[in-house]
mmCIF file of C-alpha atoms in Angstrom:
data_model
loop_
_atom_site.group_PDB
_atom_site.id
_atom_site.type_symbol
_atom_site.label_atom_id
_atom_site.label_comp_id
_atom_site.label_asym_id
_atom_site.label_seq_id
_atom_site.Cartn_x
_atom_site.Cartn_y
_atom_site.Cartn_z
ATOM 1 C CA UNK A 17 6.051 3.739 -6.115
ATOM 2 C CA UNK A 18 7.481 3.687 -2.611
ATOM 3 C CA UNK A 19 7.467 0.638 -0.370
ATOM 4 C CA UNK A 20 6.575 0.106 3.271
ATOM 5 C CA UNK A 21 7.133 -3.144 5.164
ATOM 6 C CA UNK A 22 4.082 -4.600 6.868
ATOM 7 C CA UNK A 23 4.223 -6.365 10.237
ATOM 8 C CA UNK A 24 4.776 -9.813 8.702
ATOM 9 C CA UNK A 25 7.596 -8.579 6.434
ATOM 10 C CA UNK A 26 5.507 -8.211 3.278
ATOM 11 C CA UNK A 27 6.359 -5.150 1.186
ATOM 12 C CA UNK A 28 3.415 -2.922 0.345
ATOM 13 C CA UNK A 29 3.781 -0.495 -2.569
ATOM 14 C CA UNK A 30 2.167 2.907 -2.260
ATOM 15 C CA UNK A 31 2.093 6.320 -3.886
ATOM 16 C CA UNK A 32 1.159 9.716 -2.499
ATOM 17 C CA UNK A 33 0.101 13.013 -4.054
ATOM 18 C CA UNK A 34 -1.196 16.383 -2.982
ATOM 19 C CA UNK A 35 -1.030 18.410 0.193
ATOM 20 C CA UNK A 36 -3.231 18.610 3.254
ATOM 21 C CA UNK A 37 -4.790 16.145 5.703
ATOM 22 C CA UNK A 38 -3.929 12.529 4.787
ATOM 23 C CA UNK A 39 -6.527 10.272 3.202
ATOM 24 C CA UNK A 40 -5.818 6.633 2.301
ATOM 25 C CA UNK A 41 -7.821 4.996 -0.498
ATOM 26 C CA UNK A 42 -8.559 1.259 -0.348
ATOM 27 C CA UNK A 43 -9.781 -0.654 -3.395
ATOM 28 C CA UNK A 44 -12.130 -3.596 -3.595
ATOM 29 C CA UNK A 45 -11.979 -6.982 -5.320
ATOM 30 C CA UNK A 46 -9.791 -7.462 -8.415
ATOM 31 C CA UNK A 47 -8.340 -3.947 -8.405
ATOM 32 C CA UNK A 48 -5.030 -2.328 -7.514
ATOM 33 C CA UNK A 49 -4.177 1.317 -6.774
ATOM 34 C CA UNK A 50 -4.702 2.375 -10.398
ATOM 35 C CA UNK A 51 -8.480 2.196 -9.991
ATOM 36 C CA UNK A 52 -8.166 5.524 -8.178
ATOM 37 C CA UNK A 53 -6.277 7.315 -10.954
ATOM 38 C CA UNK A 54 -9.309 9.493 -11.858
ATOM 39 C CA UNK A 55 -10.093 10.271 -8.199
ATOM 40 C CA UNK A 56 -6.633 11.303 -6.989
ATOM 41 C CA UNK A 57 -6.576 14.605 -8.981
ATOM 42 C CA UNK A 58 -9.936 15.510 -7.460
ATOM 43 C CA UNK A 59 -8.579 15.074 -3.928
ATOM 44 C CA UNK A 60 -4.954 16.195 -4.255
ATOM 45 C CA UNK A 61 -5.666 19.965 -4.079
ATOM 46 C CA UNK A 62 -7.262 19.407 -0.664
ATOM 47 C CA UNK A 63 -5.597 16.330 0.861
ATOM 48 C CA UNK A 64 -2.425 14.278 0.796
ATOM 49 C CA UNK A 65 -3.748 11.197 -0.973
ATOM 50 C CA UNK A 66 -2.232 7.756 -0.395
ATOM 51 C CA UNK A 67 -3.048 4.853 -2.702
ATOM 52 C CA UNK A 68 -1.530 1.396 -2.377
ATOM 53 C CA UNK A 69 -1.571 -2.048 -3.901
ATOM 54 C CA UNK A 70 -3.197 -4.482 -1.513
ATOM 55 C CA UNK A 71 -1.078 -7.568 -0.916
ATOM 56 C CA UNK A 72 -0.904 -9.967 -3.810
ATOM 57 C CA UNK A 73 -1.576 -7.234 -6.368
ATOM 58 C CA UNK A 74 0.437 -4.853 -8.489
ATOM 59 C CA UNK A 75 3.848 -4.098 -7.016
ATOM 60 C CA UNK A 76 3.099 -5.291 -3.491
ATOM 61 C CA UNK A 77 4.364 -8.568 -2.136
ATOM 62 C CA UNK A 78 2.481 -11.468 -0.612
ATOM 63 C CA UNK A 79 3.067 -14.436 1.647
ATOM 64 C CA UNK A 80 1.523 -17.886 2.106
ATOM 65 C CA UNK A 81 -1.364 -18.350 4.486
ATOM 66 C CA UNK A 82 -3.723 -15.429 4.009
ATOM 67 C CA UNK A 83 -5.354 -13.828 7.058
ATOM 68 C CA UNK A 84 -7.546 -10.748 7.279
ATOM 69 C CA UNK A 85 -5.372 -9.510 10.122
ATOM 70 C CA UNK A 86 -2.431 -9.251 7.768
ATOM 71 C CA UNK A 87 -4.324 -6.935 5.442
ATOM 72 C CA UNK A 88 -5.320 -4.873 8.467
ATOM 73 C CA UNK A 89 -1.621 -4.599 9.293
ATOM 74 C CA UNK A 90 -0.897 -3.535 5.705
ATOM 75 C CA UNK A 91 -3.360 -0.665 5.972
ATOM 76 C CA UNK A 92 -1.940 0.273 9.362
ATOM 77 C CA UNK A 93 1.565 0.409 7.836
ATOM 78 C CA UNK A 94 0.406 2.769 5.089
ATOM 79 C CA UNK A 95 -1.340 4.976 7.660
ATOM 80 C CA UNK A 96 1.868 5.067 9.668
ATOM 81 C CA UNK A 97 3.662 6.328 6.556
ATOM 82 C CA UNK A 98 0.934 8.956 6.209
ATOM 83 C CA UNK A 99 1.819 10.399 9.613
ATOM 84 C CA UNK A 100 0.302 7.970 12.074
ATOM 85 C CA UNK A 101 -3.381 8.611 11.486
ATOM 86 C CA UNK A 102 -5.585 9.245 8.457
ATOM 87 C CA UNK A 103 -9.030 9.382 6.971
ATOM 88 C CA UNK A 104 -9.784 6.219 4.989
ATOM 89 C CA UNK A 105 -11.990 5.934 1.922
ATOM 90 C CA UNK A 106 -12.740 2.375 0.835
ATOM 91 C CA UNK A 107 -15.090 0.790 -1.657
ATOM 92 C CA UNK A 108 -16.889 -2.532 -1.976
ATOM 93 C CA UNK A 109 -14.965 -5.364 -0.297
ATOM 94 C CA UNK A 110 -12.300 -2.808 0.569
ATOM 95 C CA UNK A 111 -14.934 -1.106 2.734
ATOM 96 C CA UNK A 112 -15.324 -4.356 4.668
ATOM 97 C CA UNK A 113 -11.555 -4.414 5.154
ATOM 98 C CA UNK A 114 -11.557 -0.801 6.357
ATOM 99 C CA UNK A 115 -14.249 -1.622 8.907
ATOM 100 C CA UNK A 116 -12.158 -4.532 10.181
ATOM 101 C CA UNK A 117 -9.176 -2.204 10.512
ATOM 102 C CA UNK A 118 -11.178 0.376 12.446
ATOM 103 C CA UNK A 119 -12.556 -2.339 14.736
ATOM 104 C CA UNK A 120 -8.989 -3.547 15.329
ATOM 105 C CA UNK A 121 -7.976 -0.099 16.551
ATOM 106 C CA UNK A 122 -6.028 1.123 13.513
ATOM 107 C CA UNK A 123 -5.618 4.920 13.696
ATOM 108 C CA UNK A 124 -8.428 5.846 11.314
ATOM 109 C CA UNK A 125 -9.797 9.301 12.135
ATOM 110 C CA UNK A 126 -12.794 9.087 9.806
ATOM 111 C CA UNK A 127 -14.267 6.392 7.559
ATOM 112 C CA UNK A 128 -15.863 6.955 4.168
ATOM 113 C CA UNK A 129 -17.311 3.724 2.803
ATOM 114 C CA UNK A 130 -18.716 3.142 -0.673
ATOM 115 C CA UNK A 131 -21.258 0.316 -0.837
ATOM 116 C CA UNK A 132 -19.661 -2.204 1.542
ATOM 117 C CA UNK A 133 -20.334 -5.807 0.603
ATOM 118 C CA UNK A 134 -23.039 -7.246 2.835
ATOM 119 C CA UNK A 135 -26.222 -9.156 2.105
ATOM 120 C CA UNK A 136 -29.212 -7.986 4.084
ATOM 121 C CA UNK A 137 -32.561 -9.692 4.602
ATOM 122 C CA UNK A 138 -34.449 -10.340 1.397
ATOM 123 C CA UNK A 139 -31.358 -10.613 -0.785
ATOM 124 C CA UNK A 140 -29.902 -14.036 -1.635
ATOM 125 C CA UNK A 141 -26.452 -14.912 -0.360
ATOM 126 C CA UNK A 142 -23.643 -16.394 -2.438
ATOM 127 C CA UNK A 143 -23.444 -20.189 -2.604
ATOM 128 C CA UNK A 144 -22.270 -21.821 0.624
ATOM 129 C CA UNK A 145 -19.455 -23.576 -1.254
ATOM 130 C CA UNK A 146 -18.213 -20.506 -3.131
ATOM 131 C CA UNK A 147 -14.799 -20.570 -1.429
ATOM 132 C CA UNK A 148 -14.308 -24.227 -2.320
ATOM 133 C CA UNK A 149 -15.247 -23.594 -5.951
ATOM 134 C CA UNK A 150 -12.832 -20.671 -6.174
ATOM 135 C CA UNK A 151 -9.998 -22.713 -4.646
ATOM 136 C CA UNK A 152 -10.475 -25.489 -7.201
ATOM 137 C CA UNK A 153 -10.649 -23.118 -10.169
ATOM 138 C CA UNK A 154 -7.535 -21.258 -9.072
ATOM 139 C CA UNK A 155 -5.601 -24.429 -8.230
ATOM 140 C CA UNK A 156 -6.296 -25.621 -11.766
ATOM 141 C CA UNK A 157 -5.154 -22.319 -13.254
ATOM 142 C CA UNK A 158 -8.620 -21.414 -14.526
ATOM 143 C CA UNK A 159 -8.277 -17.744 -13.655
ATOM 144 C CA UNK A 160 -10.708 -16.456 -16.258
ATOM 145 C CA UNK A 161 -13.356 -18.869 -15.006
ATOM 146 C CA UNK A 162 -12.670 -17.909 -11.377
ATOM 147 C CA UNK A 163 -13.179 -14.242 -12.242
ATOM 148 C CA UNK A 164 -16.402 -15.001 -14.086
ATOM 149 C CA UNK A 165 -17.632 -17.170 -11.218
ATOM 150 C CA UNK A 166 -17.028 -14.407 -8.654
ATOM 151 C CA UNK A 167 -18.786 -11.787 -10.749
ATOM 152 C CA UNK A 168 -21.741 -14.072 -11.311
ATOM 153 C CA UNK A 169 -22.190 -15.777 -7.945
ATOM 154 C CA UNK A 170 -20.927 -13.105 -5.558
ATOM 155 C CA UNK A 171 -21.758 -9.884 -7.383
ATOM 156 C CA UNK A 172 -24.836 -11.170 -9.183
ATOM 157 C CA UNK A 173 -23.939 -9.943 -12.659
ATOM 158 C CA UNK A 174 -25.682 -11.510 -15.625
ATOM 159 C CA UNK A 175 -23.969 -13.437 -18.413
ATOM 160 C CA UNK A 176 -24.320 -10.598 -20.934
ATOM 161 C CA UNK A 177 -22.724 -8.047 -18.607
ATOM 162 C CA UNK A 178 -19.856 -10.392 -17.796
ATOM 163 C CA UNK A 179 -19.320 -11.033 -21.511
ATOM 164 C CA UNK A 180 -19.017 -7.264 -22.030
ATOM 165 C CA UNK A 181 -16.564 -6.971 -19.137
ATOM 166 C CA UNK A 182 -14.399 -9.696 -20.686
ATOM 167 C CA UNK A 183 -13.957 -7.537 -23.793
ATOM 168 C CA UNK A 184 -12.801 -4.512 -21.774
ATOM 169 C CA UNK A 185 -9.110 -3.669 -21.117
ATOM 170 C CA UNK A 186 -9.541 -4.197 -17.357
ATOM 171 C CA UNK A 187 -10.247 -7.897 -17.826
ATOM 172 C CA UNK A 188 -6.520 -8.636 -17.948
ATOM 173 C CA UNK A 189 -6.252 -7.177 -14.444
ATOM 174 C CA UNK A 190 -9.203 -9.289 -13.324
ATOM 175 C CA UNK A 191 -7.382 -12.431 -14.401
ATOM 176 C CA UNK A 192 -4.033 -11.308 -12.992
ATOM 177 C CA UNK A 193 -5.577 -10.651 -9.577
ATOM 178 C CA UNK A 194 -7.994 -13.587 -9.578
ATOM 179 C CA UNK A 195 -6.086 -15.352 -6.777
ATOM 180 C CA UNK A 196 -6.932 -12.452 -4.443
ATOM 181 C CA UNK A 197 -10.636 -13.236 -4.780
ATOM 182 C CA UNK A 198 -10.021 -15.770 -2.030
ATOM 183 C CA UNK A 199 -8.725 -12.917 0.133
ATOM 184 C CA UNK A 200 -11.733 -10.704 -0.456
ATOM 185 C CA UNK A 201 -14.179 -13.552 0.075
ATOM 186 C CA UNK A 202 -12.464 -14.358 3.379
ATOM 187 C CA UNK A 203 -12.893 -10.734 4.455
ATOM 188 C CA UNK A 204 -16.637 -10.990 3.785
ATOM 189 C CA UNK A 205 -17.131 -13.695 6.416
ATOM 190 C CA UNK A 206 -20.788 -14.690 6.658
ATOM 191 C CA UNK A 207 -21.856 -11.741 4.432
ATOM 192 C CA UNK A 208 -23.972 -10.199 7.220
ATOM 193 C CA UNK A 209 -23.667 -6.670 8.600
ATOM 194 C CA UNK A 210 -21.891 -7.208 11.959
ATOM 195 C CA UNK A 211 -24.365 -5.032 13.833
ATOM 196 C CA UNK A 212 -23.171 -6.015 17.295
ATOM 197 C CA UNK A 213 -19.522 -5.329 16.565
ATOM 198 C CA UNK A 214 -20.205 -2.063 14.739
ATOM 199 C CA UNK A 215 -22.206 -0.777 17.700
ATOM 200 C CA UNK A 216 -18.908 -0.331 19.561
ATOM 201 C CA UNK A 217 -17.207 1.622 16.762
ATOM 202 C CA UNK A 218 -17.112 5.344 17.509
ATOM 203 C CA UNK A 219 -15.212 6.461 14.414
ATOM 204 C CA UNK A 220 -17.109 9.150 12.454
ATOM 205 C CA UNK A 221 -18.277 7.536 9.230
ATOM 206 C CA UNK A 222 -20.216 8.235 6.066
ATOM 207 C CA UNK A 223 -21.576 5.365 3.988
ATOM 208 C CA UNK A 224 -22.142 6.235 0.340
ATOM 209 C CA UNK A 225 -24.186 4.629 -2.394
ATOM 210 C CA UNK A 226 -25.042 5.701 -5.916
ATOM 211 C CA UNK A 227 -28.577 6.462 -6.991
ATOM 212 C CA UNK A 228 -28.458 3.824 -9.721
ATOM 213 C CA UNK A 229 -26.755 0.961 -7.925
ATOM 214 C CA UNK A 230 -28.190 -2.503 -7.289
ATOM 215 C CA UNK A 231 -30.899 -2.947 -4.668
ATOM 216 C CA UNK A 232 -28.756 -5.213 -2.509
ATOM 217 C CA UNK A 233 -25.825 -2.806 -2.568
ATOM 218 C CA UNK A 234 -28.069 0.134 -1.638
ATOM 219 C CA UNK A 235 -29.664 -1.807 1.201
ATOM 220 C CA UNK A 236 -26.259 -2.937 2.475
ATOM 221 C CA UNK A 237 -25.028 0.660 2.538
ATOM 222 C CA UNK A 238 -28.092 1.839 4.440
ATOM 223 C CA UNK A 239 -27.876 -1.017 6.943
ATOM 224 C CA UNK A 240 -24.201 -0.312 7.551
ATOM 225 C CA UNK A 241 -24.846 3.386 8.138
ATOM 226 C CA UNK A 242 -27.639 2.543 10.570
ATOM 227 C CA UNK A 243 -25.368 0.175 12.515
ATOM 228 C CA UNK A 244 -22.609 2.759 13.033
ATOM 229 C CA UNK A 245 -23.208 4.976 16.109
ATOM 230 C CA UNK A 246 -21.408 7.925 14.499
ATOM 231 C CA UNK A 247 -22.329 7.069 10.935
ATOM 232 C CA UNK A 248 -24.704 8.494 8.370
ATOM 233 C CA UNK A 249 -25.673 7.560 4.831
ATOM 234 C CA UNK A 250 -25.519 9.603 1.653
ATOM 235 C CA UNK A 251 -26.806 8.814 -1.835
ATOM 236 C CA UNK A 252 -24.944 10.391 -4.732
ATOM 237 C CA UNK A 253 -25.351 10.423 -8.533
ATOM 238 C CA UNK A 254 -23.735 7.549 -10.368
ATOM 239 C CA UNK A 255 -24.294 4.149 -11.921
ATOM 240 C CA UNK A 256 -24.182 0.527 -10.776
ATOM 241 C CA UNK A 257 -21.628 0.293 -7.930
ATOM 242 C CA UNK A 258 -20.042 3.565 -9.034
ATOM 243 C CA UNK A 259 -20.362 7.222 -8.007
ATOM 244 C CA UNK A 260 -19.626 10.125 -10.351
ATOM 245 C CA UNK A 261 -15.923 10.862 -9.804
ATOM 246 C CA UNK A 262 -16.191 14.652 -9.629
ATOM 247 C CA UNK A 263 -19.014 14.538 -7.098
ATOM 248 C CA UNK A 264 -17.277 11.826 -5.065
ATOM 249 C CA UNK A 265 -14.089 13.891 -4.953
ATOM 250 C CA UNK A 266 -15.911 16.955 -3.642
ATOM 251 C CA UNK A 267 -17.753 14.968 -0.973
ATOM 252 C CA UNK A 268 -14.601 13.189 0.199
ATOM 253 C CA UNK A 269 -12.544 16.376 0.241
ATOM 254 C CA UNK A 270 -15.144 18.079 2.384
ATOM 255 C CA UNK A 271 -15.451 15.097 4.704
ATOM 256 C CA UNK A 272 -11.689 14.754 5.131
ATOM 257 C CA UNK A 273 -10.958 18.411 5.787
ATOM 258 C CA UNK A 274 -13.737 19.388 8.218
#
């Protein structure tokens, strides 16, 4: 992987593939750039695809004193490497980060967002003390418990599903990146769709959700699309919080190249 230096001196590792208009992919909670391994081949024939490890993950560096603005600067640095402007596709909490970057004036030509993390009316919010609980668990080195807590209290997964996830190969990555759950939770703010702020965002945007996702994720996607002046929503085949990779690749390629 190549490295770019962000504004605060943190090194951000990235990889690129393909040829065509640049598109930068931004992952959500727990993950690093490898989550996009199945998607990159779908996009590479049409776009130059950039994937990177968000700070604190994979081969990227980190620094004390997290701030959302620093992650915005990280994305801006990758976009600068991509030629100075790019389409951005981001999922889950990464979609929230991408929105913050666009609002901050980062050179994003188009936004494609997959189920951004917001809680709309009628859906319960995470516990008010969730950040405090996470800090204690992580300070005590209870990374497995921190990961389980986030999946339960912030994503709303049941105990049986979490138990299945713990048996999967990706669980080691969940534990390794558990400290970054504080970063993603900070990005989420008060968990509400920032309707007033989004009203000023003119970036063309599509907000995607799968046809089999959770009710709160679907409603968050629809509310986000409605709040964006140049945004529209699209429902695609998939499963919970996941869109079929082949279909997603075709939609993103078309969006990025037209």
